[in-house]
Amino acid sequence: MGKFLLMLVFAFTIFSCGTDTDAGNFVVGSDYLAINNKVVMIDTLTVEMSTINFDSLITSGQSRILIGNYDDPILGKVKSNSYFQLSASSYALNNSGSDTETVNFVFDSISMILKYDNYYYGDTTQVQKFDIHRLTQKVKPNKDDDSFYNNSTLTYSDESLGTVSYKPRPIEKDSINIKMNKDFGEAFFQKIKKREITGLDNLTEYLKGLVLVPSSSNSSSVIGFHTTTSKVRLYYSKYQGDADADSFFIDFLMSNTSTQFNSISLDKTGTIIQNLPISTSKLSSSLTNKQGFIQSGTGVACRIDFPNIKQLKNISSNGAIVDAQMFIKPVNNSYSDKYPLADSLKVYVGDNLNRISGSLLNAAGTAVYGTLSQKSDEFNENIGYTIPLGSFLQKEMLKASDSRSSLILTLPGISKSVNRLVLGDQKHPENKILIKIYYLSY
C-alpha cells in the first residue's frame, strides 16, 4: 500500500492539478481520482482536433445514383453528378421469329425511370431539377486502376436529352419518370431496328453513356436512386393504323456497376474551411472556431491526435491502460431534421500524413465504431459519440519510436452519401471532448 501511495505522490508531481492547461502535460483532476486495486482514472489527457481532406474517394461500384445539389450553411456548395453506361439483355425487337416483321415497328417514346433507394440529405420540400446529357467521352478511368472517384469527370454534350422538376419523395416506394428527347429516341430506335446495335460493344460505340446533372439554382437536396432497378425504357409498337396497335419496350439497365459513379464536389469558398490544405496536411480546430468537420462524398474528415500519450508511462514503472473512453460531441445547432446526426462514426488509424493503415480495433481484433447517444437533456450534454480507445492508447503509450498514430473519423457510407458532422474540440465552450483513461499499476 505504501508503494502505491508513493506512486500517487509521483503522479501528482508530474501532472498539474486543478488546471486544464496543455503546456506539454496532461492533468489528473483531484475530483476524478479513483483508487481501486491500484487503478487511476485520468480525465484530462490533451486531445488535439483538426480537419483533413482525402485526395479522393472511390465512388464507382456503390450501387447508388446520387444526384442533386444544395448550399450547406457551414461547409459550402455541394453537388453530385451521376455517370453511367447502359446495357440490355436483348437488342432485338419483338419480331416473333420473323425478321421481315420488324419493318412494321415504329418508335413511340423513350423515358428514364429512376427508383428511390430511401437515401436523401437536405431539404426535400423544395423542388429539385436535373437534366440528362449524353457523354462524349468513353467511360474509362484515367488512373491505372478500374475505379472512378468523387473527383472523376467525363465530358458530355451541352444538349439536354430530358429535364425533370419534382419534389423528392425519397422514402416512398415510388419512382420518377423523365421523358427524353424524341429525336434522340427515334435515332436510337432506328439503330436497333436496322440491327446496327446488336450488343454492348455496338451500343457503347453509339451511346457512350449518360450523365445526370442537377440545376445550379433550383435544387436544395441530394437524392439516392437504385442502380439495379433504374433504367432507360424505349417504347415502340407494331403499326396497324389504329389505336389498338401492340406496344412493346426494351429496357436498358445500369447493370455494370463499375462504370457507374458519382462525381461529388464541394465549393468551400467563403466558408470556415476554405483554407483546408492538401491531403497530407491538416487544419487545426484552433483556426476553425474550436471545431472539426466531417463530410461524406467530398473527403472531408476529422483527425484526432494525442500528443502527450507517452507521458503516461511516467506514472509507474509497471502499468497499463486497461480501459479508455472518448466522448465527442456534435456542436449545438449544427444538426437538424434536414441535416440529421449519423447513428455512428467510422474510426480509422492514420499516420502523420493522413494515410490510413486500417480500422480502429479493440483488443479482440474487432473494428471499433463511435456509437451515438441521444439521451434527452436540456443542454444536449448527453448527445455525442462514445469511442472505446483502451487498446489503441496502450499501444501508443508503449511505442518505442517517436512516431504517433492519429484517429481519423468519418461517417458510414463515406463514398455514397453527402452527410456532414460538426464536432467540438477539447476547448469548445459548449460541446467539448471528454476523455477517461483507467490506468492500472502493478
Short mmCIF file of C-alpha atoms in Angstrom, two decimals:
data_model
loop_
_atom_site.label_atom_id
_atom_site.label_comp_id
_atom_site.label_asym_id
_atom_site.label_seq_id
_atom_site.Cartn_x
_atom_site.Cartn_y
_atom_site.Cartn_z
CA MET A 1 0.00 0.00 0.00
CA GLY A 2 2.88 2.32 0.87
CA LYS A 3 4.42 1.74 -2.55
CA PHE A 4 1.14 2.65 -4.24
CA LEU A 5 0.84 5.88 -2.22
CA LEU A 6 4.36 6.80 -3.29
CA MET A 7 3.31 6.17 -6.88
CA LEU A 8 0.36 8.54 -6.46
CA VAL A 9 2.60 11.22 -4.99
CA PHE A 10 4.86 10.83 -8.01
CA ALA A 11 1.89 11.11 -10.34
CA PHE A 12 0.76 14.34 -8.73
CA THR A 13 4.24 15.83 -9.01
CA ILE A 14 4.43 15.30 -12.79
CA PHE A 15 0.89 16.48 -13.54
CA SER A 16 -0.55 19.90 -12.71
CA CYS A 17 -3.73 19.52 -10.67
CA GLY A 18 -6.89 21.55 -10.96
CA THR A 19 -5.97 23.15 -14.31
CA ASP A 20 -6.61 22.34 -17.94
CA THR A 21 -3.59 23.97 -19.50
CA ASP A 22 -1.79 21.83 -22.05
CA ALA A 23 1.78 23.05 -21.90
CA GLY A 24 3.10 19.63 -22.77
CA ASN A 25 1.40 17.82 -19.87
CA PHE A 26 -1.98 16.39 -19.03
CA VAL A 27 -3.86 16.75 -15.77
CA VAL A 28 -5.15 14.30 -13.19
CA GLY A 29 -8.11 16.17 -11.73
CA SER A 30 -8.40 15.57 -7.97
CA ASP A 31 -12.20 15.38 -8.17
CA TYR A 32 -11.94 12.44 -10.56
CA LEU A 33 -9.19 10.37 -8.97
CA ALA A 34 -10.36 6.87 -8.01
CA ILE A 35 -8.30 4.25 -6.19
CA ASN A 36 -9.45 0.67 -6.60
CA ASN A 37 -6.95 -2.16 -6.96
CA LYS A 38 -4.25 0.36 -7.96
CA VAL A 39 -6.28 1.97 -10.76
CA VAL A 40 -6.03 5.69 -11.50
CA MET A 41 -8.66 7.43 -13.61
CA ILE A 42 -7.27 10.28 -15.73
CA ASP A 43 -9.73 12.64 -17.39
CA THR A 44 -7.62 15.43 -18.90
CA LEU A 45 -5.23 13.94 -21.41
CA THR A 46 -4.60 16.52 -24.14
CA VAL A 47 -6.64 15.79 -27.27
CA GLU A 48 -5.96 17.74 -30.47
CA MET A 49 -8.55 18.02 -33.25
CA SER A 50 -8.12 19.03 -36.87
CA THR A 51 -9.87 18.73 -40.23
CA ILE A 52 -8.32 16.94 -43.21
CA ASN A 53 -9.34 16.32 -46.81
CA PHE A 54 -8.72 13.00 -48.53
CA ASP A 55 -7.28 13.30 -52.01
CA SER A 56 -10.15 11.22 -53.46
CA LEU A 57 -12.81 8.63 -52.65
CA ILE A 58 -13.88 5.69 -54.82
CA THR A 59 -17.49 6.32 -55.83
CA SER A 60 -17.90 3.65 -58.53
CA GLY A 61 -19.42 0.29 -57.60
CA GLN A 62 -21.52 1.83 -54.80
CA SER A 63 -24.89 0.78 -56.29
CA ARG A 64 -26.34 4.25 -55.84
CA ILE A 65 -27.15 7.07 -58.24
CA LEU A 66 -26.54 10.23 -56.22
CA ILE A 67 -28.00 13.36 -57.80
CA GLY A 68 -28.64 16.89 -56.56
CA ASN A 69 -27.06 19.97 -55.06
CA TYR A 70 -27.58 22.25 -52.09
CA ASP A 71 -25.91 25.11 -50.22
CA ASP A 72 -24.66 23.78 -46.92
CA PRO A 73 -24.86 26.62 -44.37
CA ILE A 74 -21.49 25.63 -42.89
CA LEU A 75 -19.32 23.85 -45.47
CA GLY A 76 -20.38 25.36 -48.80
CA LYS A 77 -21.94 24.30 -52.08
CA VAL A 78 -22.36 20.53 -52.52
CA LYS A 79 -23.11 18.99 -55.91
CA SER A 80 -23.33 15.45 -57.24
CA ASN A 81 -23.49 14.42 -60.90
CA SER A 82 -24.06 10.76 -61.72
CA TYR A 83 -22.47 9.00 -64.70
CA PHE A 84 -23.35 5.57 -66.12
CA GLN A 85 -23.39 3.26 -69.11
CA LEU A 86 -26.40 1.26 -70.33
CA SER A 87 -26.86 -2.33 -71.44
CA ALA A 88 -29.77 -4.59 -72.35
CA SER A 89 -30.49 -8.31 -72.02
CA SER A 90 -31.60 -8.35 -75.67
CA TYR A 91 -31.12 -5.90 -78.52
CA ALA A 92 -33.68 -7.45 -80.85
CA LEU A 93 -37.20 -6.15 -81.44
CA ASN A 94 -40.14 -8.41 -80.69
CA ASN A 95 -40.38 -9.99 -84.15
CA SER A 96 -41.90 -13.39 -83.30
CA GLY A 97 -39.05 -15.07 -85.16
CA SER A 98 -39.53 -13.20 -88.45
CA ASP A 99 -37.03 -10.53 -89.49
CA THR A 100 -39.43 -9.19 -92.12
CA GLU A 101 -41.85 -8.28 -89.36
CA THR A 102 -39.53 -5.61 -87.96
CA VAL A 103 -40.36 -3.19 -90.80
CA ASN A 104 -43.79 -2.74 -89.21
CA PHE A 105 -42.39 -1.49 -85.88
CA VAL A 106 -42.38 2.23 -85.13
CA PHE A 107 -40.87 4.33 -82.35
CA ASP A 108 -43.24 5.64 -79.67
CA SER A 109 -41.20 7.31 -76.89
CA ILE A 110 -38.22 6.99 -74.59
CA SER A 111 -38.02 7.67 -70.84
CA MET A 112 -35.65 7.36 -67.92
CA ILE A 113 -37.16 5.69 -64.84
CA LEU A 114 -35.38 6.26 -61.53
CA LYS A 115 -36.32 4.27 -58.43
CA TYR A 116 -35.71 5.83 -55.00
CA ASP A 117 -33.37 3.94 -52.65
CA ASN A 118 -34.51 5.84 -49.50
CA TYR A 119 -31.39 7.99 -49.18
CA TYR A 120 -31.71 11.77 -49.03
CA TYR A 121 -29.94 14.74 -47.47
CA GLY A 122 -31.06 18.34 -47.31
CA ASP A 123 -34.45 20.00 -47.80
CA THR A 124 -36.77 17.67 -49.72
CA THR A 125 -39.69 20.11 -49.51
CA GLN A 126 -38.08 22.20 -52.25
CA VAL A 127 -38.26 21.43 -55.97
CA GLN A 128 -35.26 19.64 -57.42
CA LYS A 129 -34.34 19.88 -61.08
CA PHE A 130 -31.84 17.99 -63.20
CA ASP A 131 -31.03 17.24 -66.83
CA ILE A 132 -29.90 14.17 -68.76
CA HIS A 133 -26.89 14.64 -71.04
CA ARG A 134 -25.14 12.36 -73.49
CA LEU A 135 -21.49 11.55 -72.83
CA THR A 136 -18.95 12.49 -75.49
CA GLN A 137 -16.13 10.60 -73.77
CA LYS A 138 -15.79 6.86 -73.21
CA VAL A 139 -16.42 5.64 -69.67
CA LYS A 140 -12.83 4.73 -68.91
CA PRO A 141 -10.88 5.52 -65.73
CA ASN A 142 -7.99 7.98 -66.02
CA LYS A 143 -5.90 6.08 -63.47
CA ASP A 144 -4.22 2.70 -63.63
CA ASP A 145 -6.97 1.01 -61.61
CA ASP A 146 -10.54 0.33 -62.70
CA SER A 147 -12.21 2.75 -60.29
CA PHE A 148 -13.82 6.15 -60.60
CA TYR A 149 -13.59 8.74 -57.84
CA ASN A 150 -15.55 11.62 -56.37
CA ASN A 151 -13.36 13.98 -58.40
CA SER A 152 -13.64 12.00 -61.66
CA THR A 153 -15.40 13.70 -64.56
CA LEU A 154 -16.24 12.89 -68.18
CA THR A 155 -17.13 15.28 -70.99
CA TYR A 156 -20.73 15.50 -72.14
CA SER A 157 -22.88 17.32 -74.68
CA ASP A 158 -24.47 20.66 -73.78
CA GLU A 159 -27.77 19.48 -75.25
CA SER A 160 -30.27 18.19 -72.69
CA LEU A 161 -31.93 14.88 -73.56
CA GLY A 162 -34.51 15.31 -70.82
CA THR A 163 -35.36 17.59 -67.90
CA VAL A 164 -37.34 16.97 -64.73
CA SER A 165 -38.50 19.26 -61.94
CA TYR A 166 -40.00 17.45 -58.97
CA LYS A 167 -40.40 17.43 -55.20
CA PRO A 168 -38.48 14.39 -53.94
CA ARG A 169 -40.33 11.69 -52.00
CA PRO A 170 -37.32 9.51 -51.23
CA ILE A 171 -38.80 7.29 -48.52
CA GLU A 172 -41.76 6.21 -50.64
CA LYS A 173 -41.80 3.10 -52.81
CA ASP A 174 -42.03 5.20 -55.90
CA SER A 175 -40.05 6.32 -58.92
CA ILE A 176 -39.75 9.34 -61.17
CA ASN A 177 -40.22 9.21 -64.93
CA ILE A 178 -38.30 11.63 -67.16
CA LYS A 179 -39.48 11.87 -70.75
CA MET A 180 -36.47 12.04 -73.03
CA ASN A 181 -35.84 13.81 -76.34
CA LYS A 182 -37.96 12.33 -79.15
CA ASP A 183 -35.32 12.81 -81.86
CA PHE A 184 -32.73 11.04 -79.71
CA GLY A 185 -35.16 8.18 -79.08
CA GLU A 186 -36.09 7.86 -82.77
CA ALA A 187 -32.46 7.70 -83.88
CA PHE A 188 -31.68 5.18 -81.14
CA PHE A 189 -34.65 3.04 -82.17
CA GLN A 190 -33.62 3.04 -85.84
CA LYS A 191 -30.14 1.80 -84.92
CA ILE A 192 -31.72 -1.17 -83.17
CA LYS A 193 -34.32 -1.77 -85.85
CA LYS A 194 -31.65 -1.87 -88.57
CA ARG A 195 -29.53 -4.23 -86.43
CA GLU A 196 -26.71 -1.72 -86.25
CA ILE A 197 -26.79 -2.21 -82.48
CA THR A 198 -26.72 -5.90 -81.61
CA GLY A 199 -24.74 -5.96 -78.37
CA LEU A 200 -22.90 -3.98 -75.74
CA ASP A 201 -19.94 -3.10 -77.96
CA ASN A 202 -22.20 -1.62 -80.66
CA LEU A 203 -24.23 0.19 -78.02
CA THR A 204 -21.30 1.83 -76.23
CA GLU A 205 -19.79 2.84 -79.56
CA TYR A 206 -23.02 4.66 -80.45
CA LEU A 207 -24.08 5.76 -76.95
CA LYS A 208 -21.03 6.07 -74.70
CA GLY A 209 -23.17 6.76 -71.66
CA LEU A 210 -25.32 9.33 -69.89
CA VAL A 211 -24.88 11.77 -67.02
CA LEU A 212 -27.45 13.34 -64.71
CA VAL A 213 -26.62 16.97 -63.91
CA PRO A 214 -28.53 18.94 -61.24
CA SER A 215 -29.67 22.50 -61.74
CA SER A 216 -27.36 25.10 -60.22
CA SER A 217 -30.21 27.07 -58.68
CA ASN A 218 -33.37 25.05 -58.09
CA SER A 219 -32.13 22.13 -56.01
CA SER A 220 -31.73 22.02 -52.23
CA SER A 221 -31.11 18.32 -51.59
CA VAL A 222 -29.20 15.27 -52.78
CA ILE A 223 -31.25 12.14 -53.51
CA GLY A 224 -30.26 8.49 -53.93
CA PHE A 225 -31.69 6.12 -56.56
CA HIS A 226 -31.18 2.39 -57.11
CA THR A 227 -28.83 1.41 -59.92
CA THR A 228 -30.31 -2.08 -60.21
CA THR A 229 -33.93 -1.01 -60.77
CA SER A 230 -33.41 2.31 -62.58
CA LYS A 231 -33.41 2.18 -66.37
CA VAL A 232 -33.94 3.84 -69.73
CA ARG A 233 -37.04 2.39 -71.39
CA LEU A 234 -37.52 2.56 -75.16
CA TYR A 235 -41.17 2.15 -76.20
CA TYR A 236 -42.22 1.01 -79.68
CA SER A 237 -45.28 -0.54 -81.32
CA LYS A 238 -46.37 -2.57 -84.32
CA TYR A 239 -48.06 -0.20 -86.72
CA GLN A 240 -51.60 -1.29 -87.56
CA GLY A 241 -53.21 2.01 -88.47
CA ASP A 242 -55.29 2.21 -85.30
CA ALA A 243 -55.03 2.90 -81.60
CA ASP A 244 -55.01 -0.76 -80.69
CA ALA A 245 -51.50 -1.38 -82.00
CA ASP A 246 -49.44 -3.80 -79.91
CA SER A 247 -46.95 -1.98 -77.66
CA PHE A 248 -43.51 -3.21 -76.65
CA PHE A 249 -40.41 -1.87 -74.92
CA ILE A 250 -36.71 -2.55 -74.39
CA ASP A 251 -35.13 -1.78 -71.03
CA PHE A 252 -31.56 -0.51 -70.89
CA LEU A 253 -30.14 -1.04 -67.41
CA MET A 254 -27.13 0.20 -65.44
CA SER A 255 -26.02 -3.39 -64.94
CA ASN A 256 -22.27 -2.70 -64.90
CA THR A 257 -21.84 -1.04 -61.51
CA SER A 258 -18.10 -0.50 -62.11
CA THR A 259 -18.91 2.11 -64.79
CA GLN A 260 -21.50 3.96 -62.71
CA PHE A 261 -20.06 6.62 -60.44
CA ASN A 262 -20.95 9.87 -58.73
CA SER A 263 -18.84 12.99 -59.16
CA ILE A 264 -19.24 14.86 -55.86
CA SER A 265 -17.83 18.34 -55.39
CA LEU A 266 -17.66 20.89 -52.58
CA ASP A 267 -17.13 24.60 -53.20
CA LYS A 268 -15.67 25.83 -49.89
CA THR A 269 -15.26 29.47 -50.97
CA GLY A 270 -16.05 31.84 -48.14
CA THR A 271 -16.52 29.07 -45.55
CA ILE A 272 -14.69 28.31 -42.33
CA ILE A 273 -12.72 25.54 -44.08
CA GLN A 274 -11.93 27.40 -47.30
CA ASN A 275 -8.21 27.12 -46.48
CA LEU A 276 -8.32 23.36 -45.99
CA PRO A 277 -4.83 22.20 -47.06
CA ILE A 278 -3.71 19.32 -49.26
CA SER A 279 -4.47 15.75 -48.26
CA THR A 280 -1.20 15.20 -46.38
CA SER A 281 -1.69 18.15 -44.04
CA LYS A 282 -4.33 19.31 -41.55
CA LEU A 283 -6.33 22.36 -40.47
CA SER A 284 -6.24 22.79 -36.68
CA SER A 285 -9.51 23.29 -34.83
CA SER A 286 -7.88 26.34 -33.23
CA LEU A 287 -8.34 28.01 -36.64
CA THR A 288 -11.95 26.85 -37.13
CA ASN A 289 -13.75 28.09 -34.01
CA LYS A 290 -12.66 25.06 -31.96
CA GLN A 291 -14.47 22.70 -34.32
CA GLY A 292 -13.67 19.74 -36.57
CA PHE A 293 -15.65 18.69 -39.62
CA ILE A 294 -16.68 15.54 -41.48
CA GLN A 295 -18.47 15.30 -44.80
CA SER A 296 -19.09 12.12 -46.75
CA GLY A 297 -18.64 12.14 -50.50
CA THR A 298 -16.27 15.11 -50.58
CA GLY A 299 -13.46 13.57 -48.48
CA VAL A 300 -13.62 15.94 -45.51
CA ALA A 301 -12.70 14.08 -42.30
CA CYS A 302 -11.82 14.81 -38.66
CA ARG A 303 -8.43 13.90 -37.21
CA ILE A 304 -7.73 13.29 -33.50
CA ASP A 305 -4.22 13.33 -32.00
CA PHE A 306 -2.92 12.51 -28.51
CA PRO A 307 0.43 14.34 -28.37
CA ASN A 308 1.28 13.51 -24.73
CA ILE A 309 0.18 9.89 -24.56
CA LYS A 310 3.70 8.55 -23.87
CA GLN A 311 3.95 10.52 -20.65
CA LEU A 312 1.53 8.08 -19.05
CA LYS A 313 4.47 5.71 -18.70
CA ASN A 314 5.84 8.04 -16.01
CA ILE A 315 3.06 7.16 -13.59
CA SER A 316 4.72 3.90 -12.55
CA SER A 317 7.49 1.55 -13.57
CA ASN A 318 4.91 -1.12 -14.36
CA GLY A 319 1.50 -0.12 -15.60
CA ALA A 320 -1.04 -0.45 -18.36
CA ILE A 321 -4.12 1.31 -19.74
CA VAL A 322 -6.92 -1.12 -19.01
CA ASP A 323 -9.74 0.96 -20.48
CA ALA A 324 -10.36 4.35 -22.09
CA GLN A 325 -13.40 6.12 -23.46
CA MET A 326 -13.65 9.30 -25.52
CA PHE A 327 -16.97 11.13 -25.74
CA ILE A 328 -17.06 13.51 -28.71
CA LYS A 329 -19.99 15.88 -29.17
CA PRO A 330 -21.69 17.44 -32.20
CA VAL A 331 -21.85 21.22 -31.98
CA ASN A 332 -25.22 22.60 -30.90
CA ASN A 333 -27.42 23.89 -33.75
CA SER A 334 -25.21 22.26 -36.41
CA TYR A 335 -27.70 19.43 -36.90
CA SER A 336 -31.44 19.32 -37.56
CA ASP A 337 -34.10 17.31 -39.39
CA LYS A 338 -32.56 18.48 -42.68
CA TYR A 339 -29.03 17.69 -41.51
CA PRO A 340 -29.50 14.73 -39.12
CA LEU A 341 -26.85 13.08 -36.99
CA ALA A 342 -25.48 9.76 -38.22
CA ASP A 343 -26.03 6.76 -35.92
CA SER A 344 -22.31 6.03 -35.75
CA LEU A 345 -18.81 7.14 -36.66
CA LYS A 346 -16.30 5.04 -38.57
CA VAL A 347 -12.90 5.24 -36.89
CA TYR A 348 -9.61 4.63 -38.70
CA VAL A 349 -5.96 4.71 -37.65
CA GLY A 350 -3.75 7.05 -39.66
CA ASP A 351 -0.23 8.43 -39.69
CA ASN A 352 1.09 12.00 -39.68
CA LEU A 353 0.39 12.27 -43.43
CA ASN A 354 -3.22 11.10 -43.02
CA ARG A 355 -2.51 7.73 -44.63
CA ILE A 356 -4.90 5.14 -43.25
CA SER A 357 -3.45 1.84 -42.02
CA GLY A 358 -6.80 0.25 -41.12
CA SER A 359 -9.84 0.45 -38.90
CA LEU A 360 -9.51 1.09 -35.18
CA LEU A 361 -9.60 -2.32 -33.46
CA ASN A 362 -10.23 -3.38 -29.89
CA ALA A 363 -8.14 -5.95 -28.02
CA ALA A 364 -10.14 -8.77 -29.61
CA GLY A 365 -9.36 -7.51 -33.11
CA THR A 366 -12.89 -6.26 -33.81
CA ALA A 367 -13.50 -2.94 -35.55
CA VAL A 368 -14.50 -0.13 -33.19
CA TYR A 369 -17.17 2.44 -34.04
CA GLY A 370 -18.25 5.63 -32.38
CA THR A 371 -21.80 4.98 -31.17
CA LEU A 372 -24.33 7.80 -30.87
CA SER A 373 -26.12 8.55 -27.62
CA GLN A 374 -29.17 10.79 -27.96
CA LYS A 375 -30.41 10.85 -24.39
CA SER A 376 -32.65 13.86 -23.94
CA ASP A 377 -31.36 16.67 -21.71
CA GLU A 378 -31.88 20.41 -21.53
CA PHE A 379 -28.50 21.46 -22.90
CA ASN A 380 -27.76 18.48 -25.21
CA GLU A 381 -24.88 17.48 -22.95
CA ASN A 382 -25.63 13.77 -23.37
CA ILE A 383 -25.72 13.84 -27.18
CA GLY A 384 -22.49 12.55 -28.68
CA TYR A 385 -20.40 9.61 -29.83
CA THR A 386 -18.58 7.24 -27.48
CA ILE A 387 -15.37 5.70 -28.83
CA PRO A 388 -13.52 3.00 -26.82
CA LEU A 389 -9.77 3.70 -27.02
CA GLY A 390 -8.09 1.48 -24.43
CA SER A 391 -6.23 -0.87 -26.75
CA PHE A 392 -5.17 1.95 -29.11
CA LEU A 393 -3.83 4.24 -26.36
CA GLN A 394 -1.97 1.36 -24.68
CA LYS A 395 -0.10 0.63 -27.93
CA GLU A 396 0.62 4.33 -28.46
CA MET A 397 1.94 4.70 -24.93
CA LEU A 398 4.35 1.78 -25.34
CA LYS A 399 5.72 2.69 -28.77
CA ALA A 400 9.49 2.68 -28.83
CA SER A 401 9.73 5.06 -31.78
CA ASP A 402 8.85 8.75 -31.82
CA SER A 403 6.08 8.21 -34.35
CA ARG A 404 2.48 8.64 -33.29
CA SER A 405 -0.73 7.40 -34.86
CA SER A 406 -3.85 9.51 -35.19
CA LEU A 407 -7.51 8.62 -35.29
CA ILE A 408 -9.42 9.64 -38.41
CA LEU A 409 -13.18 9.94 -38.07
CA THR A 410 -15.56 9.58 -40.99
CA LEU A 411 -19.22 8.73 -41.44
CA PRO A 412 -20.50 5.35 -42.66
CA GLY A 413 -21.29 5.38 -46.37
CA ILE A 414 -18.46 7.83 -46.98
CA SER A 415 -18.40 7.03 -50.72
CA LYS A 416 -22.12 7.17 -51.44
CA SER A 417 -23.61 9.96 -49.33
CA VAL A 418 -23.06 13.64 -48.50
CA ASN A 419 -23.93 13.71 -44.77
CA ARG A 420 -21.84 16.05 -42.65
CA LEU A 421 -21.00 16.49 -38.98
CA VAL A 422 -19.56 19.35 -36.90
CA LEU A 423 -17.69 18.32 -33.72
CA GLY A 424 -16.42 20.35 -30.78
CA ASP A 425 -12.78 20.08 -29.71
CA GLN A 426 -11.38 19.89 -26.17
CA LYS A 427 -11.67 23.67 -25.67
CA HIS A 428 -15.09 24.20 -27.24
CA PRO A 429 -17.20 26.32 -24.87
CA GLU A 430 -20.32 24.10 -25.05
CA ASN A 431 -19.52 20.76 -26.69
CA LYS A 432 -16.02 19.80 -25.61
CA ILE A 433 -14.43 16.36 -25.91
CA LEU A 434 -14.46 14.28 -22.72
CA ILE A 435 -11.94 11.52 -22.13
CA LYS A 436 -11.48 8.99 -19.33
CA ILE A 437 -8.47 6.71 -19.08
CA TYR A 438 -8.16 3.92 -16.47
CA TYR A 439 -4.53 3.19 -15.70
CA LEU A 440 -3.54 0.10 -13.72
CA SER A 441 -0.25 -0.02 -11.79
CA TYR A 442 1.17 -3.37 -10.74
#
